[in-house]
Tab-separated table of C-alpha atoms and ligand atoms in Angstrom:
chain	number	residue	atom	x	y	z
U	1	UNK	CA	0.000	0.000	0.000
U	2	UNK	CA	0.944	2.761	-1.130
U	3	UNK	CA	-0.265	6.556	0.434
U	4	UNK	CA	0.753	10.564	-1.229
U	5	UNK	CA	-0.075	13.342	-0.068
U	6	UNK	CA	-1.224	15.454	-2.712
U	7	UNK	CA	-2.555	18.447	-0.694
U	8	UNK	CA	-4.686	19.689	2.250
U	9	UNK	CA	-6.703	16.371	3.173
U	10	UNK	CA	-6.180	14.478	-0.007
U	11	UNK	CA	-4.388	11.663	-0.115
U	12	UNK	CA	-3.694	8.771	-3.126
U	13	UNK	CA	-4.121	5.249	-2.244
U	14	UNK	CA	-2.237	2.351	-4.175
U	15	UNK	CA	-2.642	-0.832	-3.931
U	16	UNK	CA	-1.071	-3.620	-6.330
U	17	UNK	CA	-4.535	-3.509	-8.258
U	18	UNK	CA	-6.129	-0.501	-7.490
U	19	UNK	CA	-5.813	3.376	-7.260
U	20	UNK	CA	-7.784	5.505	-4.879
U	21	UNK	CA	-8.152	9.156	-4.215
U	22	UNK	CA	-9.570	10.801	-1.305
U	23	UNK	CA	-11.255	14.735	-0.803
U	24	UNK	CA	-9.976	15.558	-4.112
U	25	UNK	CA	-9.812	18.904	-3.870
U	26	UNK	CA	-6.724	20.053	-6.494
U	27	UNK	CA	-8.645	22.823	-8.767
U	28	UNK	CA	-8.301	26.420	-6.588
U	29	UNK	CA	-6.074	24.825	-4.129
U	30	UNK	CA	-2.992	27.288	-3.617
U	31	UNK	CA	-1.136	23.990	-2.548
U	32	UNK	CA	-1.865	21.648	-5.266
U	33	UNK	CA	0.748	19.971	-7.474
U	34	UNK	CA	-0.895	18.025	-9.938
U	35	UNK	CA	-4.109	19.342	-11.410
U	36	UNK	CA	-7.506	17.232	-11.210
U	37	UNK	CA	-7.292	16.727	-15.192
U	38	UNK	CA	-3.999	13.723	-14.224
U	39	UNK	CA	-5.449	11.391	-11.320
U	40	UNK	CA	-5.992	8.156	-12.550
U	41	UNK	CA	-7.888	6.205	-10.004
U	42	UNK	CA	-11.307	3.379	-9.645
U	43	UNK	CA	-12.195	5.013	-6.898
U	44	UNK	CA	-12.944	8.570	-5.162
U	45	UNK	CA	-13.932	8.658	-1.585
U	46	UNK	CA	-15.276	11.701	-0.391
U	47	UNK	CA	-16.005	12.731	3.238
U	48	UNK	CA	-18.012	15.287	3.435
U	49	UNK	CA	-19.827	17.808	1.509
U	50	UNK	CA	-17.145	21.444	1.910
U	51	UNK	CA	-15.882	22.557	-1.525
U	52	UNK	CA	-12.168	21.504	-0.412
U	53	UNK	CA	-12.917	17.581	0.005
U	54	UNK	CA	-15.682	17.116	-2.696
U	55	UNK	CA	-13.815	19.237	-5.256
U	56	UNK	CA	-13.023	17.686	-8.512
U	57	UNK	CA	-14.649	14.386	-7.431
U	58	UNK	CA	-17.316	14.618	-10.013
U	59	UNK	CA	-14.729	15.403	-12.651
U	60	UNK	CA	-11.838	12.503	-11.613
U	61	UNK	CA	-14.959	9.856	-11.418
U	62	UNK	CA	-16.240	11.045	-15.154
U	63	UNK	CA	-13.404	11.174	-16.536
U	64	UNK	CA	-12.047	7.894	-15.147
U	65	UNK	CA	-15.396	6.074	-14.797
U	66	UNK	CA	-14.788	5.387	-11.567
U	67	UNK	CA	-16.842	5.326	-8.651
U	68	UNK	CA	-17.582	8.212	-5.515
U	69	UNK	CA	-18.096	6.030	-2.328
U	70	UNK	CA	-19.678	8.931	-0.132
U	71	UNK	CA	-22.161	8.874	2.564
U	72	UNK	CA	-26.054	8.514	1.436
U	73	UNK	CA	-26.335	12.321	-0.048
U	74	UNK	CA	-23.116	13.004	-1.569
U	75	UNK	CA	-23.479	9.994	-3.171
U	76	UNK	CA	-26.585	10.922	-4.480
U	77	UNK	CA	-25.406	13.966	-5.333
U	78	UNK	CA	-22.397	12.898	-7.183
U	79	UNK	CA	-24.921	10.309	-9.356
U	80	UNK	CA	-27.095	13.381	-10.006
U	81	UNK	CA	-24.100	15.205	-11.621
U	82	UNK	CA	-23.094	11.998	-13.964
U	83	UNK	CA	-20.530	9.753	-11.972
U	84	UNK	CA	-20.927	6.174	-10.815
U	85	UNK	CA	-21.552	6.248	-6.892
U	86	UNK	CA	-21.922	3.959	-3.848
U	87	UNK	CA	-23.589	5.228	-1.156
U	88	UNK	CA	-22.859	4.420	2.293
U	89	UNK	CA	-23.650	5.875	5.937
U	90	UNK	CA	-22.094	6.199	9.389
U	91	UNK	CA	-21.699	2.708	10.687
U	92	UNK	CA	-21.819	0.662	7.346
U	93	UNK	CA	-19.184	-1.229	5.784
U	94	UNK	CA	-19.006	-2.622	2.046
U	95	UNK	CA	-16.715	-4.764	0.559
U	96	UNK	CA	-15.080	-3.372	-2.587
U	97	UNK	CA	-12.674	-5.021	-5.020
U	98	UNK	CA	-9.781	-3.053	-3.384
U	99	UNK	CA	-10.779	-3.814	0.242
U	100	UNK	CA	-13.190	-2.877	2.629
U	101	UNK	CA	-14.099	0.809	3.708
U	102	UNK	CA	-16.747	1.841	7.005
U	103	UNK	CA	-18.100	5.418	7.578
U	104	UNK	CA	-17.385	6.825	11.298
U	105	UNK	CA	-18.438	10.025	12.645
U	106	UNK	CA	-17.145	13.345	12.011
U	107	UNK	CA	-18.270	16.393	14.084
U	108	UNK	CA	-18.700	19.059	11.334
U	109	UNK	CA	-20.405	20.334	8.920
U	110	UNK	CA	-21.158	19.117	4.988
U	111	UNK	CA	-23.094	21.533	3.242
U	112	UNK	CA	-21.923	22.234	-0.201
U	113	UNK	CA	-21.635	26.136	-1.415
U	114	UNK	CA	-22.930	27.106	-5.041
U	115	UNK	CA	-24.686	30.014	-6.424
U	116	UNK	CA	-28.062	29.024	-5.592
U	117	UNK	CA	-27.374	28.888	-1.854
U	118	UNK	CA	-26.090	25.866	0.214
U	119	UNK	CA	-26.906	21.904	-0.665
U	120	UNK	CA	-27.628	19.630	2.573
U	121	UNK	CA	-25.045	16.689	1.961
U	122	UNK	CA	-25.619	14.870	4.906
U	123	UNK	CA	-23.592	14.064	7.909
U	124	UNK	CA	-19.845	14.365	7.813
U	125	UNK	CA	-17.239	11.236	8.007
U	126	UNK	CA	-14.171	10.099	8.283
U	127	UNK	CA	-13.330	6.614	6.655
U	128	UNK	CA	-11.911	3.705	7.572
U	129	UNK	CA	-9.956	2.319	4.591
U	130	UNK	CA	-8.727	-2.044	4.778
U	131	UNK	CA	-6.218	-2.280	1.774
U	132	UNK	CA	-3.710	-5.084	1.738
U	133	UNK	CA	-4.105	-5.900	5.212
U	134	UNK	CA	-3.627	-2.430	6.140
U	135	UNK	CA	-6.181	0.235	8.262
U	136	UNK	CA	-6.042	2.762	7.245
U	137	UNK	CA	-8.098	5.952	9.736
U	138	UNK	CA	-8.965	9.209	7.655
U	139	UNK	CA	-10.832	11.201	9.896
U	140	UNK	CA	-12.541	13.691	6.963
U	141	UNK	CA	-12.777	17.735	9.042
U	142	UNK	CA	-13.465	16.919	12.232
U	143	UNK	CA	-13.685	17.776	16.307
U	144	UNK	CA	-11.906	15.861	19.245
U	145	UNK	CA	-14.499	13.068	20.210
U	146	UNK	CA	-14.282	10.150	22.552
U	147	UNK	CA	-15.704	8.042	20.538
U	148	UNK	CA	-12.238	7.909	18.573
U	149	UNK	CA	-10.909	5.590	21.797
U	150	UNK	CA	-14.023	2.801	20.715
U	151	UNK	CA	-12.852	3.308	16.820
U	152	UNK	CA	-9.192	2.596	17.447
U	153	UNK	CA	-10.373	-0.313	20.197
U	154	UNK	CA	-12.550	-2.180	17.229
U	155	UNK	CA	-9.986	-1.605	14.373
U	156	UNK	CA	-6.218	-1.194	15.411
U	157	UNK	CA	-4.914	1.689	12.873
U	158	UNK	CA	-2.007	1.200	10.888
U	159	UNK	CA	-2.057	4.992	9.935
U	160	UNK	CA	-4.823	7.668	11.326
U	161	UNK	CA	-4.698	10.596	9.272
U	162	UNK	CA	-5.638	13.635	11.367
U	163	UNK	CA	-6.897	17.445	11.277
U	164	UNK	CA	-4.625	19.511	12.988
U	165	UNK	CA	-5.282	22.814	11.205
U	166	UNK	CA	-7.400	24.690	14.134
U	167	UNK	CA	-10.303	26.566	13.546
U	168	UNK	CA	-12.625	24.285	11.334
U	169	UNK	CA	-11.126	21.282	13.200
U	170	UNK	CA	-9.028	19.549	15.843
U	171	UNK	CA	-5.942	21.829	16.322
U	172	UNK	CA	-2.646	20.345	17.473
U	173	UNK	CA	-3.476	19.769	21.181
U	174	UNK	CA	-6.683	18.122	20.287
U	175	UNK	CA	-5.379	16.644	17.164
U	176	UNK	CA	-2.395	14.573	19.660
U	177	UNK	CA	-5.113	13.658	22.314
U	178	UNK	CA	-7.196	11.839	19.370
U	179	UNK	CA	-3.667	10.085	18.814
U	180	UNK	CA	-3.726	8.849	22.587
U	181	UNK	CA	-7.221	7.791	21.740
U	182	UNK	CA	-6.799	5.919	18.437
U	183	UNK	CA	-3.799	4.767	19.635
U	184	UNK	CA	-2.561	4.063	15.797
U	185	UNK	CA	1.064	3.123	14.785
U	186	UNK	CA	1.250	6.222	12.536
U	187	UNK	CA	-0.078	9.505	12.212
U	188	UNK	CA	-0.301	11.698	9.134
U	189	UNK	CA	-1.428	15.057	9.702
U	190	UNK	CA	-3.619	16.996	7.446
U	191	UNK	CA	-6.121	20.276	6.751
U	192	UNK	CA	-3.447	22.773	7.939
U	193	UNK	CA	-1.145	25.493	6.046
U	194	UNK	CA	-3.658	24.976	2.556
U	195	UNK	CA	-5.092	28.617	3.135
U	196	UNK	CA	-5.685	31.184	5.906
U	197	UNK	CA	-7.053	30.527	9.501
U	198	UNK	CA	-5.725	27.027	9.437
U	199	UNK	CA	-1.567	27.771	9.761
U	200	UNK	CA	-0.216	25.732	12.339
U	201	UNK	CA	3.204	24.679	13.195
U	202	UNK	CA	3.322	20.365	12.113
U	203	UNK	CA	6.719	20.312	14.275
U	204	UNK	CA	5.114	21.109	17.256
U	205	UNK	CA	2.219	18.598	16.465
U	206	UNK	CA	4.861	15.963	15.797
U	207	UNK	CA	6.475	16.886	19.301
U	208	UNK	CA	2.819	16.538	21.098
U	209	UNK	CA	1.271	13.704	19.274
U	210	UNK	CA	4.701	11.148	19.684
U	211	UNK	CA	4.323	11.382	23.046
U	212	UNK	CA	1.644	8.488	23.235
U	213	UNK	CA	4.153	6.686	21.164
U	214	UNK	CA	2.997	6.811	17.473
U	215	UNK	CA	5.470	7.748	14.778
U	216	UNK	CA	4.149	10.864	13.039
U	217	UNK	CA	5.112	11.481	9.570
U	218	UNK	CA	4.866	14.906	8.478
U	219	UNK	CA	4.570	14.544	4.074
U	220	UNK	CA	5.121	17.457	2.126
U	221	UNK	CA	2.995	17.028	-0.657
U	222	UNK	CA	3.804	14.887	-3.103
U	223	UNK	CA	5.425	12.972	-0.941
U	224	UNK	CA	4.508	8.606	-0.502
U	225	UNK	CA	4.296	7.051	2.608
U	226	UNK	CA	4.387	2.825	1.967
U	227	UNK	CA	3.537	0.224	4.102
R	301	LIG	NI1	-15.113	20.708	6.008
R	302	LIG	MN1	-12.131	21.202	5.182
């Protein structure tokens, strides 16, 4: 399995067979590398409604054919607009040909912004992703919850990737306490430094979060984590 960082919170998955992409938001993002028009991927997860995870997910599924596994409304959505998608909700887990993903909770918001006002897309998520014998925690925009300690209890984590950009989510201090609660083996960080009101120092999250004794790995996008 192999994991890049390709910006803010989205992140390529390969596997020996498959390509996935997740909040593929590349088009408008100041920190982008690659532009939406050169994923190749079967898959686009998406985990919540905000213009900077559902981006170009319409666009990468169309122009791939592949599939938007979302929960029940930006699913919908997605189909609405043209692409293949699988809907899912908080809770559920479906086998796919590349593994097996389940919807957790996100504290947060999903409404998506366009010129006729805002579109309800449901209840935020974060995903749990089982490739190649990996887990795989991406925890979509979201608050410090409890409930994180119950998530890393029923499915150890091979790699949690975490908020820590403040102000729409977890910020560092929060961000290392999920990492005592997941307990994972190693943490990505993510949703920080993309634009204003999220600019955060990742070397002082990497000092907090190792503390509970997971190896944090700081990307710099573009860069490949593989496991
Ligand atoms: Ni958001
Ligand atoms: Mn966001």
């Amino acid at each position: 399995m192999k994991l890049t960082f390709l910006s803010h919170s989205c992140f390529l998955i390969e596997t020996a067979d498959h390509t996935l992409i997740i909040d593929p938001f590349l088009t408008g993002n100041p920190k982008a590398q690659v532009s939406a028009d050169d994923i190749k991927c079967d898959y686009v997860l998406v985990t919540h409604g905000h213009g900077d995870h559902i981006g170009d997910a319409v666009a990468i599924a169309k122009q791939n054919d592949a599939t938007i596994i979302g929960n029940y409304e930006v699913a919908t959505y997605c189909g609405k607009k043209g692409a293949n998608a699988h809907p899912m909700h908080i809770g559920g887990s479906w086998n796919f040909p590349f593994g097996k993903v389940k919807l957790t909770i996100a504290h947060h918001g999903s409404g998506l912004d366009t010129d006729d006002g805002f579109i309800y897309l449901g209840n935020p998520t974060g995903m749990l992703i089982f490739v190649e014998g990996k887990t795989i925690f991406h925890a979509g925009d979201t608050g410090l919850f409890l409930d994180m300690k119950l998530i890393g209890e029923l499915h150890p984590i091979d790699v949690a990737i975490l908020p820590i950009g403040d102000n729409f989510t977890m910020g560092i201090d929060d961000a290392a306490k999920a990492v005592e609660f997941l307990n994972p083996k190693v943490v990505i960080p993510m949703h920080y430094n993309t634009f204003g009101f999220i600019e955060v120092d990742d070397q002082e999250f990497k000092q907090k979060a190792s503390a509970s004794g997971a190896e944090v790995n700081i990307l710099e996008v573009g860069q490949s984590y593989e496991n």
